[in-house]
Short mmCIF file of C-alpha atoms and ligand atoms in Angstrom, two decimals:
data_model
loop_
_atom_site.label_atom_id
_atom_site.label_comp_id
_atom_site.label_asym_id
_atom_site.label_seq_id
_atom_site.Cartn_x
_atom_site.Cartn_y
_atom_site.Cartn_z
CA UNK P 1 0.00 0.00 0.00
CA UNK P 2 1.62 3.20 -1.21
CA UNK P 3 -1.11 5.83 -1.09
CA UNK P 4 -4.08 6.06 1.28
CA UNK P 5 -7.09 8.32 0.83
CA UNK P 6 -8.84 9.22 4.08
CA UNK P 7 -12.57 9.62 3.46
CA UNK P 8 -13.11 11.77 6.52
CA UNK P 9 -12.34 15.10 8.20
CA UNK P 10 -11.28 16.61 11.51
CA UNK P 11 -9.24 14.89 14.17
CA UNK P 12 -9.67 11.36 12.83
CA UNK P 13 -8.52 12.27 9.32
CA UNK P 14 -5.37 13.81 10.80
CA UNK P 15 -4.82 10.92 13.18
CA UNK P 16 -5.04 8.32 10.38
CA UNK P 17 -2.72 10.34 8.11
CA UNK P 18 -0.11 10.72 10.85
CA UNK P 19 0.24 6.97 11.15
CA UNK P 20 0.24 6.49 7.36
CA UNK P 21 3.00 9.07 6.99
CA UNK P 22 5.03 7.41 9.74
CA UNK P 23 4.70 4.12 7.82
CA UNK P 24 6.03 5.77 4.66
CA UNK P 25 2.63 5.79 2.94
CA UNK P 26 1.46 8.82 0.92
CA UNK P 27 -1.79 10.46 2.04
CA UNK P 28 -4.71 11.97 0.16
CA UNK P 29 -7.31 14.20 1.80
CA UNK P 30 -10.79 15.00 0.57
CA UNK P 31 -12.59 18.04 1.92
CA UNK P 32 -15.74 20.11 1.70
CA UNK P 33 -15.77 23.82 0.97
CA UNK P 34 -16.23 24.49 4.70
CA UNK P 35 -12.99 22.61 5.44
CA UNK P 36 -10.78 24.36 2.85
CA UNK P 37 -8.36 25.55 5.54
CA UNK P 38 -8.62 22.54 7.85
CA UNK P 39 -5.41 20.98 9.23
CA UNK P 40 -6.18 17.59 7.63
CA UNK P 41 -6.10 19.26 4.20
CA UNK P 42 -2.72 20.88 4.80
CA UNK P 43 -1.24 17.76 6.37
CA UNK P 44 -2.03 15.49 3.39
CA UNK P 45 0.37 15.06 0.47
CA UNK P 46 -2.54 15.76 -1.89
CA UNK P 47 -6.03 17.14 -1.27
CA UNK P 48 -9.22 17.36 -3.33
CA UNK P 49 -12.34 19.44 -2.75
CA UNK P 50 -15.39 17.21 -3.14
CA UNK P 51 -18.25 19.66 -2.76
CA UNK P 52 -20.23 22.06 -0.56
CA UNK P 53 -20.35 21.91 3.22
CA UNK P 54 -23.31 19.56 3.85
CA UNK P 55 -22.09 15.96 4.27
CA UNK P 56 -24.68 14.72 1.79
CA UNK P 57 -22.95 16.87 -0.86
CA UNK P 58 -19.38 16.04 0.17
CA UNK P 59 -18.19 13.46 2.71
CA UNK P 60 -21.03 11.05 1.91
CA UNK P 61 -20.42 11.02 -1.87
CA UNK P 62 -18.86 7.57 -2.05
CA UNK P 63 -18.71 7.33 -5.85
CA UNK P 64 -17.07 10.71 -6.20
CA UNK P 65 -14.47 9.85 -3.56
CA UNK P 66 -13.73 6.53 -5.28
CA UNK P 67 -13.36 8.28 -8.64
CA UNK P 68 -10.83 10.71 -7.18
CA UNK P 69 -8.99 7.78 -5.61
CA UNK P 70 -8.80 5.92 -8.93
CA UNK P 71 -7.67 8.98 -10.87
CA UNK P 72 -4.85 9.60 -8.41
CA UNK P 73 -3.30 6.20 -7.92
CA UNK P 74 -4.76 5.56 -4.47
CA UNK P 75 -4.55 1.91 -3.40
CA UNK P 76 -6.22 2.07 0.02
CA UNK P 77 -9.20 3.98 1.47
CA UNK P 78 -9.56 4.55 5.20
CA UNK P 79 -13.10 5.62 6.15
CA UNK P 80 -12.46 6.82 9.74
CA UNK P 81 -15.66 6.74 11.80
CA UNK P 82 -19.13 8.05 10.86
CA UNK P 83 -19.83 9.09 7.25
CA UNK P 84 -19.21 6.05 4.96
CA UNK P 85 -17.44 3.88 7.54
CA UNK P 86 -20.27 1.39 8.07
CA UNK P 87 -21.82 1.49 4.62
CA UNK P 88 -21.63 -2.01 3.11
CA UNK P 89 -22.37 -0.64 -0.37
CA UNK P 90 -19.39 1.69 -0.12
CA UNK P 91 -17.12 -1.18 0.93
CA UNK P 92 -18.21 -3.12 -2.15
CA UNK P 93 -17.77 -0.14 -4.47
CA UNK P 94 -14.25 0.47 -3.15
CA UNK P 95 -13.33 -3.17 -3.71
CA UNK P 96 -14.94 -3.21 -7.17
CA UNK P 97 -12.69 -0.26 -8.08
CA UNK P 98 -9.68 -2.42 -7.25
CA UNK P 99 -8.87 -0.44 -4.09
CA UNK P 100 -8.33 -1.94 -0.64
CA UNK P 101 -10.94 -0.92 1.93
CA UNK P 102 -9.11 -0.51 5.24
CA UNK P 103 -11.75 -2.24 7.32
CA UNK P 104 -13.88 -5.37 7.35
CA UNK P 105 -15.57 -7.03 4.40
CA UNK P 106 -19.07 -5.89 3.38
CA UNK P 107 -20.60 -9.10 4.77
CA UNK P 108 -19.56 -8.26 8.34
CA UNK P 109 -20.64 -4.63 7.92
CA UNK P 110 -24.05 -5.64 6.60
CA UNK P 111 -24.78 -8.32 9.21
CA UNK P 112 -23.72 -6.11 12.13
CA UNK P 113 -25.74 -3.21 10.69
CA UNK P 114 -28.86 -5.20 11.49
CA UNK P 115 -29.32 -6.14 15.14
CA UNK P 116 -31.57 -9.05 14.25
CA UNK P 117 -29.08 -10.38 11.68
CA UNK P 118 -26.34 -9.98 14.30
CA UNK P 119 -28.27 -12.02 16.85
CA UNK P 120 -28.86 -14.67 14.23
CA UNK P 121 -25.15 -14.76 13.31
CA UNK P 122 -23.89 -15.27 16.88
CA UNK P 123 -26.50 -17.91 17.75
CA UNK P 124 -24.14 -20.89 17.52
CA UNK P 125 -21.45 -19.29 19.68
CA UNK P 126 -22.90 -19.32 23.19
CA UNK P 127 -22.70 -15.53 23.58
CA UNK P 128 -24.57 -14.19 26.64
CA UNK P 129 -27.55 -12.13 25.48
CA UNK P 130 -30.35 -10.26 27.20
CA UNK P 131 -33.49 -12.44 27.28
CA UNK P 132 -35.61 -11.49 24.29
CA UNK P 133 -36.64 -12.24 20.74
CA UNK P 134 -34.41 -12.71 17.73
CA UNK P 135 -37.16 -12.20 15.14
CA UNK P 136 -39.00 -9.05 14.13
CA UNK P 137 -42.30 -8.58 15.99
CA UNK P 138 -45.23 -9.16 13.65
CA UNK P 139 -48.22 -7.99 15.66
CA UNK P 140 -49.41 -6.84 19.07
CA UNK P 141 -50.64 -10.30 20.13
CA UNK P 142 -47.19 -11.73 19.54
CA UNK P 143 -45.65 -8.80 21.42
CA UNK P 144 -47.98 -9.39 24.37
CA UNK P 145 -47.15 -13.05 24.70
CA UNK P 146 -43.39 -12.39 24.39
CA UNK P 147 -43.53 -9.58 26.96
CA UNK P 148 -45.46 -11.81 29.33
CA UNK P 149 -42.90 -14.59 29.07
CA UNK P 150 -39.91 -12.23 29.52
CA UNK P 151 -41.57 -10.15 32.23
CA UNK P 152 -41.82 -6.34 32.42
CA UNK P 153 -40.07 -3.95 32.08
CA UNK P 154 -39.16 -4.67 28.49
CA UNK P 155 -37.40 -2.64 25.81
CA UNK P 156 -38.55 -2.39 22.20
CA UNK P 157 -35.61 -1.84 19.85
CA UNK P 158 -35.29 -1.14 16.14
CA UNK P 159 -33.27 -3.73 14.24
CA UNK P 160 -31.68 -1.03 12.08
CA UNK P 161 -31.34 1.23 15.11
CA UNK P 162 -28.42 3.09 16.54
CA UNK P 163 -27.95 5.83 19.05
CA UNK P 164 -31.09 4.86 20.91
CA UNK P 165 -33.45 5.81 18.06
CA UNK P 166 -36.62 3.75 17.96
CA UNK P 167 -36.01 2.45 21.51
CA UNK P 168 -38.99 2.33 23.89
CA UNK P 169 -39.19 1.14 27.48
CA UNK P 170 -42.48 -0.52 28.37
CA UNK P 171 -43.24 -1.08 32.05
CA UNK P 172 -46.69 -2.65 31.86
CA UNK P 173 -48.90 -4.37 29.32
CA UNK P 174 -51.30 -1.41 29.08
CA UNK P 175 -48.58 0.69 27.43
CA UNK P 176 -47.42 -1.99 25.04
CA UNK P 177 -49.57 -1.34 21.99
CA UNK P 178 -48.95 2.42 21.92
CA UNK P 179 -45.19 2.07 22.44
CA UNK P 180 -44.94 -0.67 19.82
CA UNK P 181 -46.69 1.52 17.26
CA UNK P 182 -44.42 4.44 18.11
CA UNK P 183 -41.27 2.34 17.88
CA UNK P 184 -42.27 0.95 14.47
CA UNK P 185 -43.13 4.36 13.05
CA UNK P 186 -39.96 5.95 14.48
CA UNK P 187 -37.84 3.13 13.03
CA UNK P 188 -39.58 3.38 9.66
CA UNK P 189 -39.01 7.10 9.32
CA UNK P 190 -35.46 7.05 10.71
CA UNK P 191 -34.11 3.94 8.97
CA UNK P 192 -36.63 2.99 6.32
CA UNK P 193 -36.96 -0.33 8.15
CA UNK P 194 -39.70 -0.79 10.71
CA UNK P 195 -38.45 -4.11 12.10
CA UNK P 196 -38.44 -4.10 15.89
CA UNK P 197 -37.75 -6.72 18.53
CA UNK P 198 -38.16 -7.07 22.28
CA UNK P 199 -35.63 -7.48 25.08
CA UNK P 200 -35.78 -7.55 28.84
CA UNK P 201 -34.92 -4.02 30.00
CA UNK P 202 -31.69 -3.90 32.02
CA UNK P 203 -32.33 -1.00 34.43
CA UNK P 204 -28.94 0.35 35.49
CA UNK P 205 -26.44 -0.94 32.99
CA UNK P 206 -22.85 -0.08 32.40
CA UNK P 207 -21.70 0.19 28.83
CA UNK P 208 -18.52 -1.80 28.37
CA UNK P 209 -17.02 -2.59 25.00
CA UNK P 210 -14.19 -4.82 23.85
CA UNK P 211 -11.71 -3.87 21.14
CA UNK P 212 -10.87 -6.72 18.79
CA UNK P 213 -8.34 -7.20 16.00
CA UNK P 214 -8.60 -9.91 13.36
CA UNK P 215 -6.21 -10.63 10.48
CA UNK P 216 -6.97 -12.36 7.17
CA UNK P 217 -5.32 -15.58 8.38
CA UNK P 218 -7.91 -16.52 10.99
CA UNK P 219 -6.22 -14.91 13.99
CA UNK P 220 -8.65 -12.95 16.16
CA UNK P 221 -7.77 -11.44 19.51
CA UNK P 222 -9.04 -8.82 21.91
CA UNK P 223 -7.39 -5.70 23.32
CA UNK P 224 -9.37 -5.60 26.56
CA UNK P 225 -12.25 -3.29 27.41
CA UNK P 226 -13.27 0.35 27.43
CA UNK P 227 -15.74 1.68 29.98
CA UNK P 228 -18.11 4.10 28.20
CA UNK P 229 -20.91 4.67 30.69
CA UNK P 230 -20.45 8.46 31.02
CA UNK P 231 -22.73 9.49 28.17
CA UNK P 232 -25.77 11.65 27.55
CA UNK P 233 -28.43 11.14 24.91
CA UNK P 234 -26.41 8.13 23.65
CA UNK P 235 -23.36 10.32 23.05
CA UNK P 236 -20.30 9.23 24.98
CA UNK P 237 -18.38 12.00 26.73
CA UNK P 238 -15.81 10.18 28.85
CA UNK P 239 -14.27 6.77 28.24
CA UNK P 240 -11.58 4.88 30.08
CA UNK P 241 -9.55 1.72 29.94
CA UNK P 242 -9.48 -0.53 31.78
CA UNK P 243 -12.90 -0.51 33.47
CA UNK P 244 -12.77 0.09 37.23
CA UNK P 245 -15.31 -2.69 37.60
CA UNK P 246 -14.06 -5.77 35.77
CA UNK P 247 -12.15 -8.59 37.40
CA UNK P 248 -9.52 -10.45 35.37
CA UNK P 249 -11.89 -13.38 35.20
CA UNK P 250 -14.84 -11.40 33.78
CA UNK P 251 -12.45 -9.53 31.48
CA UNK P 252 -11.20 -12.78 30.00
CA UNK P 253 -14.75 -14.09 29.55
CA UNK P 254 -15.94 -10.89 27.91
CA UNK P 255 -12.86 -10.85 25.71
CA UNK P 256 -13.53 -14.39 24.55
CA UNK P 257 -17.19 -13.59 23.88
CA UNK P 258 -16.11 -10.60 21.77
CA UNK P 259 -13.67 -12.75 19.80
CA UNK P 260 -16.46 -15.26 19.15
CA UNK P 261 -18.81 -12.50 17.96
CA UNK P 262 -16.13 -11.36 15.50
CA UNK P 263 -15.54 -14.93 14.31
CA UNK P 264 -19.27 -15.42 13.68
CA UNK P 265 -19.05 -12.97 10.77
CA UNK P 266 -15.45 -13.80 9.68
CA UNK P 267 -14.46 -10.37 10.86
CA UNK P 268 -11.26 -8.79 9.52
CA UNK P 269 -9.69 -5.60 10.88
CA UNK P 270 -10.33 -3.56 14.01
CA UNK P 271 -13.80 -3.77 15.52
CA UNK P 272 -15.66 -3.21 18.76
CA UNK P 273 -18.13 -5.49 20.50
CA UNK P 274 -20.52 -3.69 22.85
CA UNK P 275 -21.88 -5.22 26.03
CA UNK P 276 -24.20 -4.16 28.80
CA UNK P 277 -23.05 -5.15 32.27
CA UNK P 278 -25.27 -5.19 35.35
CA UNK P 279 -24.37 -4.69 39.02
CA UNK P 280 -23.52 -8.37 39.44
CA UNK P 281 -21.12 -8.26 36.48
CA UNK P 282 -23.43 -10.29 34.29
CA UNK P 283 -22.78 -9.10 30.76
CA UNK P 284 -24.81 -9.25 27.57
CA UNK P 285 -23.89 -8.77 23.92
CA UNK P 286 -25.53 -5.66 22.45
CA UNK P 287 -24.02 -5.01 19.02
CA UNK P 288 -20.78 -4.84 17.09
CA UNK P 289 -19.36 -1.68 15.55
CA UNK P 290 -17.45 -2.46 12.39
CA UNK P 291 -15.20 0.59 12.40
CA UNK P 292 -12.40 2.28 14.31
CA UNK P 293 -14.15 4.01 17.21
CA UNK P 294 -13.76 7.57 18.44
CA UNK P 295 -12.47 6.31 21.80
CA UNK P 296 -9.82 3.92 20.42
CA UNK P 297 -6.95 6.00 21.91
CA UNK P 298 -7.55 4.76 25.47
CA UNK P 299 -6.93 1.22 24.20
CA UNK P 300 -3.79 2.37 22.43
CA UNK P 301 -2.51 3.98 25.63
CA UNK P 302 -2.90 0.84 27.77
CA UNK P 303 -1.68 -1.65 25.15
CA UNK P 304 1.05 0.41 23.47
CA UNK P 305 -0.38 -0.49 20.04
CA UNK P 306 -1.26 1.89 17.20
CA UNK P 307 -4.65 0.66 16.01
CA UNK P 308 -4.46 2.47 12.67
CA UNK P 309 -1.10 0.82 11.99
CA UNK P 310 -2.69 -2.54 12.82
CA UNK P 311 -5.62 -1.79 10.49
CA UNK P 312 -3.27 -0.96 7.63
CA UNK P 313 -1.09 -4.04 8.21
CA UNK P 314 -4.16 -6.28 8.33
CA UNK P 315 -5.52 -4.70 5.12
CA UNK P 316 -2.14 -5.40 3.46
CA UNK P 317 -2.63 -9.06 4.34
CA UNK P 318 -0.06 -9.27 7.11
CA UNK P 319 -0.43 -11.62 10.04
CA UNK P 320 -0.86 -10.14 13.52
CA UNK P 321 2.64 -10.07 14.98
CA UNK P 322 1.49 -10.92 18.52
CA UNK P 323 -0.76 -13.44 20.25
CA UNK P 324 -3.35 -12.95 23.01
CA UNK P 325 -0.79 -13.98 25.67
CA UNK P 326 1.58 -11.25 24.50
CA UNK P 327 -0.92 -8.52 25.34
CA UNK P 328 -1.30 -6.92 28.74
CA UNK P 329 -2.71 -3.76 30.31
CA UNK P 330 -0.21 -1.07 31.30
CA UNK P 331 -1.56 1.68 33.55
CA UNK P 332 -4.84 3.49 33.07
CA UNK P 333 -6.15 5.84 30.40
CA UNK P 334 -9.06 8.31 30.36
CA UNK P 335 -10.46 10.23 27.40
CA UNK P 336 -12.62 13.36 27.49
CA UNK P 337 -14.43 14.26 24.29
CA UNK P 338 -14.22 18.01 23.84
CA UNK P 339 -17.48 19.01 22.19
CA UNK P 340 -18.35 22.50 21.00
CA UNK P 341 -21.38 22.41 23.26
CA UNK P 342 -22.55 24.29 26.33
CA UNK P 343 -22.77 21.78 29.18
CA UNK P 344 -24.64 24.35 31.27
CA UNK P 345 -27.34 24.63 28.60
CA UNK P 346 -28.22 20.96 28.22
CA UNK P 347 -25.24 20.38 25.88
CA UNK P 348 -26.58 22.68 23.17
CA UNK P 349 -24.22 23.01 20.18
CA UNK P 350 -22.05 26.11 20.47
CA UNK P 351 -20.57 27.23 17.20
CA UNK P 352 -18.35 30.21 16.57
CA UNK P 353 -14.72 31.13 16.27
CA UNK P 354 -11.91 29.53 18.27
CA UNK P 355 -10.49 32.89 19.29
CA UNK P 356 -8.15 31.32 21.84
CA UNK P 357 -6.97 27.73 21.57
CA UNK P 358 -4.04 26.61 23.68
CA UNK P 359 -3.66 22.83 23.96
CA UNK P 360 -2.22 21.16 27.04
CA UNK P 361 1.15 19.43 26.78
CA UNK P 362 3.09 17.08 29.01
CA UNK P 363 4.07 13.52 29.69
CA UNK P 364 1.04 11.23 29.64
CA UNK P 365 -1.11 13.84 27.85
CA UNK P 366 -2.28 13.16 24.29
CA UNK P 367 -4.52 15.49 22.35
CA UNK P 368 -6.18 14.34 19.13
CA UNK P 369 -7.64 17.46 17.57
CA UNK P 370 -8.51 18.85 14.17
CA UNK P 371 -8.83 22.59 14.70
CA UNK P 372 -6.48 25.47 15.39
CA UNK P 373 -6.72 28.89 17.01
CA UNK P 374 -8.62 31.35 14.81
CA UNK P 375 -10.68 28.69 12.99
CA UNK P 376 -14.48 28.71 12.82
CA UNK P 377 -16.33 25.61 14.05
CA UNK P 378 -18.67 24.69 11.19
CA UNK P 379 -22.31 23.91 11.99
CA UNK P 380 -22.47 21.11 9.43
CA UNK P 381 -20.68 18.32 11.25
CA UNK P 382 -20.33 16.53 14.54
CA UNK P 383 -19.53 19.11 17.23
CA UNK P 384 -16.57 17.12 18.63
CA UNK P 385 -13.46 19.26 18.19
CA UNK P 386 -10.88 17.25 20.13
CA UNK P 387 -10.19 14.28 22.35
CA UNK P 388 -8.13 14.86 25.45
CA UNK P 389 -6.49 11.58 26.44
CA UNK P 390 -4.32 10.90 29.46
CA UNK P 391 -2.31 7.90 30.59
CA UNK P 392 -0.83 7.21 34.02
CA UNK P 393 0.21 4.33 36.28
CA UNK P 394 -3.20 3.86 37.84
CA UNK P 395 -6.74 5.26 37.79
CA UNK P 396 -6.25 7.86 40.52
CA UNK P 397 -3.11 9.16 38.83
CA UNK P 398 -4.95 9.28 35.49
CA UNK P 399 -7.70 11.39 37.08
CA UNK P 400 -5.02 13.77 38.45
CA UNK P 401 -3.36 13.89 35.06
CA UNK P 402 -6.69 14.77 33.42
CA UNK P 403 -7.22 17.60 35.92
CA UNK P 404 -3.70 18.85 35.24
CA UNK P 405 -4.38 18.83 31.48
CA UNK P 406 -7.75 20.55 31.95
CA UNK P 407 -5.98 23.25 33.96
CA UNK P 408 -3.72 23.99 30.98
CA UNK P 409 -6.25 23.69 28.17
CA UNK P 410 -7.52 27.13 27.08
CA UNK P 411 -10.47 27.46 24.72
CA UNK P 412 -12.26 30.77 24.19
CA UNK P 413 -14.86 31.85 21.65
CA UNK P 414 -17.05 28.77 22.04
CA UNK P 415 -18.48 26.81 24.95
CA UNK P 416 -17.06 23.32 25.44
CA UNK P 417 -17.37 20.21 27.59
CA UNK P 418 -14.09 21.00 29.41
CA UNK P 419 -15.96 22.16 32.57
CA UNK P 420 -18.02 18.98 32.42
CA UNK P 421 -14.78 16.98 32.41
CA UNK P 422 -13.66 18.81 35.56
CA UNK P 423 -17.03 18.06 37.17
CA UNK P 424 -16.72 14.34 36.46
CA UNK P 425 -13.08 14.14 37.61
CA UNK P 426 -14.16 15.54 40.99
CA UNK P 427 -17.32 13.50 41.35
CA UNK P 428 -17.43 10.92 44.10
CA UNK P 429 -19.37 8.41 41.97
CA UNK P 430 -16.79 8.58 39.20
CA UNK P 431 -13.85 8.46 41.59
CA UNK P 432 -15.25 5.41 43.39
CA UNK P 433 -15.99 3.68 40.08
CA UNK P 434 -19.61 3.16 41.16
CA UNK P 435 -21.54 4.65 38.26
CA UNK P 436 -23.58 3.51 35.28
CA UNK P 437 -25.16 4.92 32.11
CA UNK P 438 -27.34 7.22 34.25
CA UNK P 439 -24.34 9.20 35.55
CA UNK P 440 -25.06 12.41 33.61
CA UNK P 441 -28.84 12.49 34.07
CA UNK P 442 -28.52 11.56 37.75
CA UNK P 443 -25.70 13.87 38.83
CA UNK P 444 -25.30 16.62 36.25
CA UNK P 445 -28.09 19.14 36.58
CA UNK P 446 -28.50 22.85 37.32
CA UNK P 447 -28.45 22.41 41.13
CA UNK P 448 -25.34 20.24 41.32
CA UNK P 449 -23.45 22.47 38.88
CA UNK P 450 -24.28 25.62 40.89
CA UNK P 451 -23.30 23.93 44.13
CA UNK P 452 -19.94 23.03 42.63
CA UNK P 453 -19.44 26.51 41.17
CA UNK P 454 -20.22 28.39 44.42
CA UNK P 455 -16.73 28.24 46.00
CA UNK P 456 -15.17 29.25 42.68
CA UNK P 457 -17.52 32.22 42.31
CA UNK P 458 -16.57 33.34 45.83
CA UNK P 459 -12.86 32.94 45.10
CA UNK P 460 -13.25 34.92 41.88
CA UNK P 461 -15.00 37.72 43.73
CA UNK P 462 -12.29 37.84 46.41
CA UNK P 463 -9.56 37.76 43.79
CA UNK P 464 -11.02 40.64 41.79
CA UNK P 465 -11.35 42.72 44.94
CA UNK P 466 -7.75 41.90 45.82
CA UNK P 467 -6.50 42.84 42.36
CA UNK P 468 -8.36 46.12 42.35
CA UNK P 469 -6.92 46.91 45.76
CA UNK P 470 -3.39 45.99 44.72
CA UNK P 471 -3.52 47.97 41.49
CA UNK P 472 -5.61 50.87 42.61
CA UNK P 473 -2.99 53.47 41.73
CA UNK P 474 -2.64 52.23 38.19
CA UNK P 475 -6.38 51.77 37.90
CA UNK P 476 -6.99 55.22 39.43
CA UNK P 477 -9.73 53.78 41.61
CA UNK P 478 -10.56 56.07 44.52
CA UNK P 479 -9.89 54.13 47.71
CA UNK P 480 -13.30 54.84 49.21
CA UNK P 481 -15.03 53.16 46.27
CA UNK P 482 -13.57 49.75 47.05
CA UNK P 483 -15.80 48.87 49.95
CA UNK P 484 -14.81 46.24 52.47
CA UNK P 485 -18.03 44.25 52.41
CA UNK P 486 -16.08 40.97 52.29
CA UNK P 487 -14.16 41.72 55.45
CA UNK P 488 -15.36 39.91 58.57
CA UNK P 489 -14.42 42.70 60.99
C1 LIG O 501 -30.41 -1.71 26.37
C2 LIG O 501 -30.55 -1.09 27.62
C3 LIG O 501 -31.18 -1.80 28.63
N1 LIG O 501 -31.65 -3.03 28.39
N2 LIG O 501 -30.89 -2.95 26.20
C4 LIG O 501 -28.82 2.14 24.04
C5 LIG O 501 -28.27 2.26 22.66
C6 LIG O 501 -28.20 0.88 22.10
N3 LIG O 501 -26.92 0.66 21.54
C7 LIG O 501 -28.50 -0.03 23.24
N4 LIG O 501 -28.89 0.76 24.35
C8 LIG O 501 -29.40 0.18 25.47
N5 LIG O 501 -29.84 -1.10 25.34
C9 LIG O 501 -31.51 -3.58 27.19
N6 LIG O 501 -32.01 -4.80 26.97
C10 LIG O 501 -30.06 0.19 27.80
C11 LIG O 501 -29.49 0.84 26.71
C12 LIG O 501 -29.02 2.17 26.98
C13 LIG O 501 -27.67 2.49 26.89
C14 LIG O 501 -26.72 1.57 26.51
C15 LIG O 501 -25.39 1.91 26.41
C16 LIG O 501 -25.00 3.19 26.73
C17 LIG O 501 -25.91 4.12 27.10
C18 LIG O 501 -27.25 3.79 27.19
C19 LIG O 501 -28.18 4.76 27.59
C20 LIG O 501 -29.49 4.43 27.66
C21 LIG O 501 -29.92 3.14 27.35
#
């Protein structure tokens, strides 16, 4: 492989190109008009504008991207995450053009894109699954009898679903018909596929996922877990590896289950198998993501592997150069997704200009970003602007390292999730490791934020009074105007 086109933008495009360059492979960027001045465009050896800002007119134009690749001697396409990364048709079109898709085959992508097909595929492998159905629900009578046998509460899920769309909790039979109708219509309009199925609802789950790697020679292994429970509206905000919860025994079992899931679809490349885990450490297979995930850096930090390098080597047909026994966990890693969102306003998108942008630096601090000071944050794409990743000897040291990095990181001009990161790093539930997917909704609300901010507000007030006092000559502030209301005497 001599030249790789990255069909993506932002931090992931840059991150993939950095590894390609290090491996002596030429890089090609594609970009929309909104990304003309983006770092990924300047970093690439060659770059091509593929259309206007909206993704549907640029980053999602698979045929156009493939044409550019063919015309320019590209022999590998890396899709990153999002956009075309889990589009089986795109995988096939890339291969039909005689170009290597750096990722799994279309079969694995297609099967795992359907939750019902995924359940069907893993059937023979003894994978723990939440009690439920593995066929699409046909009518309300069938739904009633299934719900009765599983027991309420149940969860209705869309087979084509993702990100929680089309999901409905049903707590009693009286609600079943209405929720079923809603789930089907939501799934139909969102995915063009109204197939839904039923599972027992796991009330307070943790979201734990296993990274796997599989070569084209039948070797499949796992790179341990990532804990992803700190999320809101199905968007992860903080991830870590390893999980504070897993024992070596459960870790090995989950790892083996993930390897079996991958084998059930002859998986090749890097992939992620998602599980729900309950308070008793029972775990259940949820779905498999057939791409490199946003949060892959925490796995890289604890294993010392470069997952993009592994993806490229696998795509070139190389054998994995290590076995399961060769892998171990070193230290602890935490990632904070830096979104251009206002955490104090229910995580509303916050676009604008990055008037000040000073990244943190230091040992054990890694920043994967795709913007620079002075750039505008476009409204057209995912609001994630960076991933702040730390690595230290143990979990407590990683938390300290994250706080140290947050202290240094300066972003002005837009609101970001940096203050949210600080909140979590100080929160007792996070520090003790006793939290689940309800962390944000349970602990992060107006009252708790104000409580936390109170001492800082007081300190800021005292500081400003102190500064005025100290500089009063230069400021020409008449002494009598600086009252001493703060003084106890
Ligand atoms: C569940 C569940 C509880 N019980 N399935 C959410 C997105 C989709 N990937 C699966 N999801 C869930 N499936 C059963 N049987 C709870 C969730 C869920 C969730 C899962 C992972 C991370 C965050 C979540 C937030 C809410 C619900």
